[in-house]
Amino acid sequence: MQKVICKKTYDTETSTLIKKVTHGNYGDPAGYEEILFQTEGGLFFLYVNGGADSKYPKEDIIRMSKEKKTAFLAENA
């Protein structure tokens, strides 16, 4: 998936996967996944996707600051 946010391109195909976190089981309508990526330029973002009843019912990309990235990794160690 690719998304442009504030004139910066975030692309799951060309970025480095850092951490993948899944909540729930496959097919669970409340389940979702969060995947942390880093772009070649050093920017961080989350690719999120989930079931219809989850907090991410649609596939999306969310940019992250270094501070939020650090907190995400600490919460999901």
mmCIF file of C-alpha atoms in Angstrom, residues 27-71:
data_model
loop_
_atom_site.group_PDB
_atom_site.id
_atom_site.type_symbol
_atom_site.label_atom_id
_atom_site.label_comp_id
_atom_site.label_asym_id
_atom_site.label_seq_id
_atom_site.Cartn_x
_atom_site.Cartn_y
_atom_site.Cartn_z
ATOM 1 C CA GLY A 27 -11.302 -13.925 10.657
ATOM 2 C CA ASP A 28 -12.143 -12.216 13.972
ATOM 3 C CA PRO A 29 -14.290 -9.149 13.119
ATOM 4 C CA ALA A 30 -12.728 -7.282 16.078
ATOM 5 C CA GLY A 31 -9.167 -8.363 15.249
ATOM 6 C CA TYR A 32 -6.571 -6.149 13.596
ATOM 7 C CA GLU A 33 -2.892 -5.858 12.757
ATOM 8 C CA GLU A 34 -0.421 -3.026 13.168
ATOM 9 C CA ILE A 35 2.832 -3.166 11.221
ATOM 10 C CA LEU A 36 5.591 -0.638 11.904
ATOM 11 C CA PHE A 37 7.726 0.363 8.913
ATOM 12 C CA GLN A 38 10.650 2.714 8.317
ATOM 13 C CA THR A 39 11.114 4.469 4.976
ATOM 14 C CA GLU A 40 14.474 4.781 3.251
ATOM 15 C CA GLY A 41 14.451 8.423 4.381
ATOM 16 C CA GLY A 42 14.140 7.419 8.044
ATOM 17 C CA LEU A 43 10.434 8.187 8.544
ATOM 18 C CA PHE A 44 8.224 5.810 10.528
ATOM 19 C CA PHE A 45 4.668 4.729 9.843
ATOM 20 C CA LEU A 46 2.094 2.116 10.810
ATOM 21 C CA TYR A 47 0.241 0.058 8.258
ATOM 22 C CA VAL A 48 -3.057 -0.929 9.898
ATOM 23 C CA ASN A 49 -5.872 -3.229 8.811
ATOM 24 C CA GLY A 50 -8.603 -5.091 10.613
ATOM 25 C CA GLY A 51 -12.031 -6.609 10.734
ATOM 26 C CA ALA A 52 -15.293 -4.702 10.434
ATOM 27 C CA ASP A 53 -15.659 -4.343 14.233
ATOM 28 C CA SER A 54 -12.020 -3.407 14.936
ATOM 29 C CA LYS A 55 -10.464 -0.014 15.526
ATOM 30 C CA TYR A 56 -9.032 -0.243 11.986
ATOM 31 C CA PRO A 57 -11.943 -1.407 9.794
ATOM 32 C CA LYS A 58 -10.168 -0.049 6.703
ATOM 33 C CA GLU A 59 -6.629 -0.501 5.475
ATOM 34 C CA ASP A 60 -4.625 2.668 6.207
ATOM 35 C CA ILE A 61 -1.188 4.166 6.783
ATOM 36 C CA ILE A 62 -0.547 6.352 9.836
ATOM 37 C CA ARG A 63 2.667 8.360 10.100
ATOM 38 C CA MET A 64 4.533 8.225 13.411
ATOM 39 C CA SER A 65 7.019 10.445 15.183
ATOM 40 C CA LYS A 66 10.161 8.889 16.660
ATOM 41 C CA GLU A 67 8.622 9.297 20.113
ATOM 42 C CA LYS A 68 5.435 7.444 19.121
ATOM 43 C CA LYS A 69 7.545 4.761 17.439
ATOM 44 C CA THR A 70 9.511 4.263 20.661
ATOM 45 C CA ALA A 71 6.293 4.052 22.695
#
